[in-house]
Amino acid sequence: MLLQFAPFTRSPGIRIWNTSSESVLNDIVFASSVSLQHVVRNYQHWTNPDYTDCLVSRVRNIIEEPMKCSCYWEWRTFSDEIISPVCRAVLVILVTMGVTLHGLYIAHRTLEVISLDIPVERLPLTLQSFTIVQVSDFHIGPWLWTRHVSMVVDSVNSLDPDIIVIVGDLVDLTLDLVSEALEPLKWLKSKKGVFFVSGNHDYYLDDVNNLNSYLKSIGITVLNNKNIRICAEEPSSDDCFNLIGTEDISQGETAEKKYGHSFQIACAMDGVDTMAPSVLLTHQPLAAKMAAMTGYKYDLILSGHTHGGQFFPFSLIVYLSNPYYHGLYHVRENTYLYVSNGVGFWGIPMRLFAPPEIAVHSLVRKQPIREDAVMTKVA
């Protein structure tokens, strides 16, 4: 037996419908005809001036006497006359379907490009307007495959970046299952290279070392607890900045024993030129907060992990469980942090109010950042 609200009553009621196909079809036809009659009757009422005046009067009474218990029942009766229970149920279904389809479309078919100017202290003039394109959180796996990766690669290449950084959570499956979907990454183009740091999902299936080896084989530099100097066309001691990468912070002693590496800021900073500007790549905002609180100086920190909440109401949990949520933060003097929405998704294959994005960071010298682009949060 199928339990449903009766479409033909004004007061709340329950009707038991038989689940046989013929009976269900008859009930649907009957409910639709009653609903249509109700809409026509309401239209006739609305076109009647006397009914309209009466309706306005009733609304005024409900607003002016909100404390009376009878107002609730007055409102229930009033709302049932405006729209029947069946119409309300249909509207709820349509809105739910619309929101779901919109979320699916946003997750699979859109890609925003966010452009920001980042002021960097002591930035060499030869590196003025140097562009770093940031992508993160592909989550290549059951829902995202070659087509989505190709779309991201084409969009990134069209930006003509100086360097490209992939900030963790690249895969959700082992390398043997996603190698085909990873193929488009070999076509990423930049002037100074493509760089990768691992995220928590890259470790989940104990295949991170194979992933790192594959990325190296297609020309992507893995910066897990490592650093490299990025220099201008004619390098000198004053024409470079440090690009630093860490392991994911969730990988502690267990990862050290299993893989031979874990999150270590000191190891990542080994040999860094402290007089040159520094850009840090670390997957989780929590790691970014820890790095900002150390004695090391960073001009820009790039993270992902949060997906900008991905969709409501899951976004509330993400907001409360991370020190930084999404966007650009001024975390300390001369240090900025950008947390990306990422380009993929995890779990439910949809996004709402958190579209996938590519972030383009232009390093500039002695140029204050727009205040409306910055969210300040104490580390």
XYZ file of C-alpha atoms in Angstrom:
379
model
C 0.000 0.000 0.000
C 1.184 3.520 -0.813
C 0.704 6.347 1.707
C -0.118 9.790 0.279
C -1.774 13.046 1.249
C -5.294 13.180 -0.111
C -5.405 15.675 -3.000
C -9.080 16.447 -2.658
C -9.269 17.689 0.968
C -8.530 21.124 2.379
C -7.755 19.852 5.856
C -4.747 17.571 6.432
C -5.720 13.998 5.586
C -4.257 10.697 4.546
C -5.465 8.435 1.806
C -4.404 4.833 1.207
C -3.763 4.156 -2.485
C -3.632 0.718 -4.007
C -0.231 0.066 -5.624
C -1.563 -1.826 -8.661
C -0.543 -0.058 -11.894
C -4.096 0.558 -13.070
C -5.210 1.904 -9.706
C -2.188 4.139 -9.356
C -2.745 5.531 -12.856
C -6.404 6.240 -12.059
C -5.403 7.977 -8.826
C -2.846 10.142 -10.645
C -5.403 11.131 -13.294
C -7.969 11.876 -10.581
C -5.484 13.956 -8.537
C -4.390 15.888 -11.631
C -7.990 16.700 -12.604
C -8.841 17.857 -9.077
C -5.700 20.002 -8.969
C -6.526 21.553 -12.346
C -10.075 22.319 -11.186
C -8.614 23.936 -8.089
C -6.300 26.152 -10.159
C -9.180 27.204 -12.434
C -11.372 27.965 -9.443
C -8.591 30.036 -7.857
C -8.134 31.955 -11.106
C -11.830 32.751 -11.168
C -11.598 33.910 -7.565
C -8.587 36.123 -8.286
C -10.397 37.815 -11.151
C -13.318 38.611 -8.830
C -12.733 42.030 -7.145
C -14.841 41.069 -4.120
C -12.743 37.955 -3.535
C -9.499 39.920 -3.910
C -10.626 42.490 -1.316
C -11.602 39.685 1.045
C -8.202 38.019 0.552
C -6.330 41.253 1.363
C -8.420 41.683 4.485
C -7.609 38.175 5.680
C -3.890 38.659 5.105
C -4.047 41.905 7.090
C -5.766 40.121 9.984
C -3.126 37.395 10.051
C -0.295 39.971 10.077
C -1.897 42.242 12.697
C -2.814 39.442 15.109
C 0.170 37.042 15.006
C -0.114 36.026 18.672
C -3.588 34.533 18.474
C -3.617 30.757 18.272
C -6.373 30.866 15.684
C -4.028 32.650 13.294
C -2.183 29.406 12.554
C -5.369 27.659 11.466
C -6.459 30.800 9.660
C -3.189 30.671 7.737
C -3.544 26.961 7.004
C -7.035 27.473 5.614
C -5.898 30.543 3.704
C -2.841 28.784 2.212
C -4.931 25.780 1.163
C -7.223 28.091 -0.761
C -4.290 29.666 -2.581
C -2.593 26.388 -3.502
C -3.814 22.849 -2.926
C -1.756 20.158 -1.143
C -1.232 18.373 -4.462
C 0.074 21.554 -6.078
C 2.435 22.076 -3.172
C 3.718 18.504 -3.495
C 4.237 18.977 -7.233
C 6.091 22.246 -6.629
C 8.363 20.600 -4.054
C 9.188 17.806 -6.506
C 9.851 20.249 -9.354
C 12.050 22.510 -7.199
C 13.997 19.496 -5.915
C 14.524 18.199 -9.450
C 15.521 21.649 -10.663
C 18.068 22.172 -7.880
C 19.498 18.686 -8.428
C 19.848 19.139 -12.186
C 21.404 22.567 -11.662
C 23.903 21.098 -9.177
C 24.802 18.314 -11.597
C 25.274 20.806 -14.433
C 27.471 23.101 -12.320
C 29.683 20.212 -11.213
C 30.145 18.651 -14.668
C 29.871 21.444 -17.224
C 31.107 24.717 -15.688
C 34.533 26.019 -14.764
C 35.079 29.522 -13.401
C 38.358 31.407 -13.731
C 39.280 33.545 -10.718
C 42.016 36.155 -11.305
C 43.858 37.825 -8.424
C 46.834 40.141 -8.072
C 49.031 39.103 -5.130
C 51.443 41.727 -3.720
C 54.826 40.163 -3.013
C 57.513 41.857 -0.977
C 60.920 42.055 -2.687
C 59.555 40.594 -5.904
C 62.182 41.025 -8.669
C 61.043 43.348 -11.441
C 61.729 40.588 -13.956
C 59.013 38.525 -12.230
C 56.407 41.275 -12.267
C 52.996 39.824 -13.319
C 54.340 36.270 -13.108
C 51.265 33.999 -13.282
C 50.622 30.897 -11.199
C 47.588 28.864 -12.262
C 46.197 26.797 -9.395
C 43.975 23.732 -9.742
C 43.125 21.209 -7.054
C 40.736 18.443 -6.026
C 40.170 16.697 -9.343
C 39.007 13.541 -7.530
C 39.361 11.514 -10.712
C 37.365 8.355 -10.179
C 33.909 6.885 -10.640
C 32.164 10.168 -11.508
C 34.906 12.237 -13.173
C 36.840 10.868 -16.109
C 38.814 11.821 -19.192
C 36.318 14.352 -20.531
C 36.379 16.477 -17.393
C 40.183 16.332 -17.109
C 40.483 17.393 -20.762
C 38.134 20.313 -20.162
C 40.293 21.517 -17.268
C 43.524 21.062 -19.245
C 42.165 23.037 -22.212
C 41.008 25.862 -19.941
C 44.349 26.035 -18.114
C 46.379 26.030 -21.347
C 44.270 28.882 -22.734
C 45.495 31.061 -19.853
C 49.146 30.781 -21.002
C 50.500 30.464 -17.423
C 54.083 30.756 -16.265
C 53.663 27.768 -13.943
C 50.813 25.373 -13.112
C 50.312 23.912 -9.635
C 48.054 20.956 -8.755
C 47.350 21.150 -5.037
C 46.310 17.641 -4.020
C 43.419 15.167 -4.202
C 44.094 14.251 -7.801
C 42.620 10.729 -7.716
C 40.085 8.618 -5.827
C 41.145 5.265 -7.321
C 44.405 3.399 -7.835
C 46.648 4.297 -10.752
C 45.806 1.197 -12.797
C 42.143 2.237 -12.807
C 42.603 5.958 -13.598
C 45.683 6.016 -15.842
C 43.490 6.595 -18.900
C 41.789 9.581 -17.289
C 45.171 11.012 -16.267
C 46.437 11.010 -19.852
C 45.314 14.599 -20.659
C 47.565 15.949 -17.886
C 50.591 15.327 -20.110
C 49.272 18.093 -22.407
C 49.427 20.795 -19.717
C 51.572 23.659 -21.006
C 53.393 26.360 -19.067
C 56.597 28.356 -19.399
C 58.261 27.108 -16.213
C 56.715 23.748 -15.450
C 53.862 21.864 -13.793
C 54.047 20.999 -10.076
C 52.104 18.673 -7.792
C 51.632 18.074 -4.062
C 49.562 15.214 -2.685
C 46.272 15.449 -0.789
C 44.586 13.143 1.687
C 42.593 11.251 -0.992
C 45.762 10.441 -2.891
C 46.810 8.250 0.055
C 43.557 6.448 0.791
C 44.192 3.421 -1.428
C 47.917 3.100 -0.557
C 48.959 3.891 -4.118
C 50.493 7.351 -3.726
C 54.014 6.276 -4.680
C 52.788 4.813 -7.972
C 50.843 8.026 -8.625
C 53.916 10.157 -7.966
C 56.035 7.996 -10.270
C 53.479 8.284 -13.062
C 53.273 12.075 -12.730
C 57.045 12.337 -12.925
C 57.010 10.196 -16.076
C 54.743 12.682 -17.866
C 56.836 15.707 -16.865
C 55.069 16.886 -13.696
C 57.365 17.768 -10.778
C 56.279 16.299 -7.440
C 57.092 18.672 -4.567
C 56.259 16.576 -1.515
C 58.419 18.107 1.259
C 60.640 19.649 -1.387
C 61.336 23.067 -2.859
C 62.579 24.496 -6.131
C 63.698 27.922 -7.354
C 61.607 29.513 -10.099
C 63.611 32.133 -11.976
C 63.127 34.742 -14.687
C 64.298 34.285 -18.274
C 67.796 35.399 -17.341
C 68.302 33.907 -13.882
C 70.400 35.549 -11.241
C 70.406 35.487 -7.444
C 67.806 38.280 -7.402
C 65.488 37.000 -10.133
C 63.947 33.965 -8.441
C 61.360 32.917 -5.883
C 60.995 29.724 -3.873
C 58.244 27.251 -4.722
C 57.750 24.907 -1.761
C 55.500 21.853 -1.418
C 54.508 19.627 1.501
C 52.964 16.220 2.003
C 49.359 16.152 3.182
C 49.041 16.999 6.866
C 46.811 14.023 7.624
C 49.713 11.671 6.874
C 51.669 11.326 10.123
C 53.920 8.615 11.530
C 51.931 5.869 9.815
C 52.658 7.377 6.401
C 56.321 7.813 7.349
C 56.622 4.087 8.068
C 54.543 2.993 5.072
C 55.715 5.388 2.348
C 58.932 6.837 3.753
C 57.570 10.393 3.841
C 55.028 12.503 5.778
C 54.068 16.140 6.409
C 57.233 17.993 7.479
C 57.536 21.757 7.128
C 61.206 21.812 8.158
C 62.077 19.207 5.529
C 60.209 21.139 2.853
C 62.085 24.344 3.750
C 65.518 22.756 3.683
C 67.908 24.857 1.567
C 65.388 27.637 0.857
C 66.779 31.108 0.119
C 65.179 33.095 2.940
C 65.889 36.401 1.181
C 63.771 35.474 -1.853
C 59.952 35.472 -1.984
C 58.315 32.137 -1.171
C 55.136 30.398 -2.395
C 53.948 27.361 -0.414
C 51.751 24.563 -1.795
C 49.934 22.520 0.848
C 46.636 20.731 0.364
C 44.709 21.404 3.571
C 43.933 24.829 5.118
C 44.921 23.397 8.505
C 48.442 22.844 7.183
C 48.423 26.375 5.788
C 47.524 27.702 9.236
C 50.341 25.704 10.846
C 52.826 26.921 8.241
C 51.779 30.552 8.742
C 52.354 30.214 12.498
C 55.942 29.000 12.100
C 58.974 31.217 11.895
C 59.218 30.730 8.133
C 58.102 33.528 5.838
C 55.662 32.884 3.014
C 54.329 35.490 0.636
C 51.590 33.242 -0.757
C 50.135 29.903 0.408
C 47.920 27.870 -1.931
C 45.495 25.233 -0.619
C 42.332 23.361 -1.567
C 40.563 20.486 0.218
C 37.324 22.276 1.237
C 35.635 22.396 -2.210
C 34.094 25.647 -0.966
C 31.628 23.423 0.871
C 30.536 21.816 -2.445
C 26.829 22.090 -1.645
C 24.479 23.254 1.088
C 23.999 22.158 3.887
C 27.231 20.093 3.790
C 29.017 23.433 3.420
C 28.167 24.284 7.056
C 30.125 21.260 8.297
C 33.071 22.141 6.051
C 33.050 25.755 7.243
C 33.077 24.773 10.908
C 35.752 22.083 10.553
C 38.385 24.120 8.677
C 40.269 27.251 9.776
C 39.904 28.672 6.260
C 37.002 27.979 3.944
C 37.340 29.501 0.485
C 38.873 32.513 -1.190
C 41.706 34.888 -0.367
C 42.824 35.495 3.223
C 45.377 37.870 4.715
C 46.703 35.524 7.404
C 49.634 37.602 8.641
C 51.788 40.526 7.588
C 52.803 40.116 3.931
C 51.333 36.597 3.796
C 48.255 35.718 1.754
C 46.439 32.404 1.528
C 44.118 31.261 -1.246
C 41.817 28.271 -0.672
C 40.428 26.945 -3.949
C 37.031 25.361 -4.594
C 38.835 22.816 -6.746
C 37.834 21.566 -10.180
C 36.064 18.329 -9.231
C 33.893 16.992 -6.447
C 33.741 14.160 -3.969
C 30.814 11.894 -3.051
C 27.536 13.302 -4.342
C 28.253 14.403 -7.956
C 26.899 17.936 -7.668
C 27.782 21.460 -6.547
C 25.638 24.314 -5.254
C 26.928 27.831 -4.554
C 30.509 26.534 -4.894
C 31.335 26.215 -8.604
C 34.517 24.459 -9.735
C 37.272 26.958 -10.405
C 40.710 27.669 -11.759
C 42.606 30.361 -9.852
C 45.089 32.623 -11.640
C 47.514 34.388 -9.278
C 49.565 37.253 -10.733
C 52.536 38.209 -8.583
C 52.928 41.985 -8.421
C 55.323 44.287 -6.634
C 54.258 47.173 -4.361
C 50.673 47.099 -5.495
C 48.057 46.816 -2.715
C 45.503 44.102 -3.187
C 41.838 45.086 -3.570
C 40.251 45.051 -0.118
C 36.974 43.655 -1.462
C 38.839 40.527 -2.620
C 40.336 39.723 0.777
C 38.758 37.929 3.759
C 40.776 38.439 6.950
C 40.777 35.659 9.500
C 43.068 35.364 12.482
C 45.288 32.308 12.211
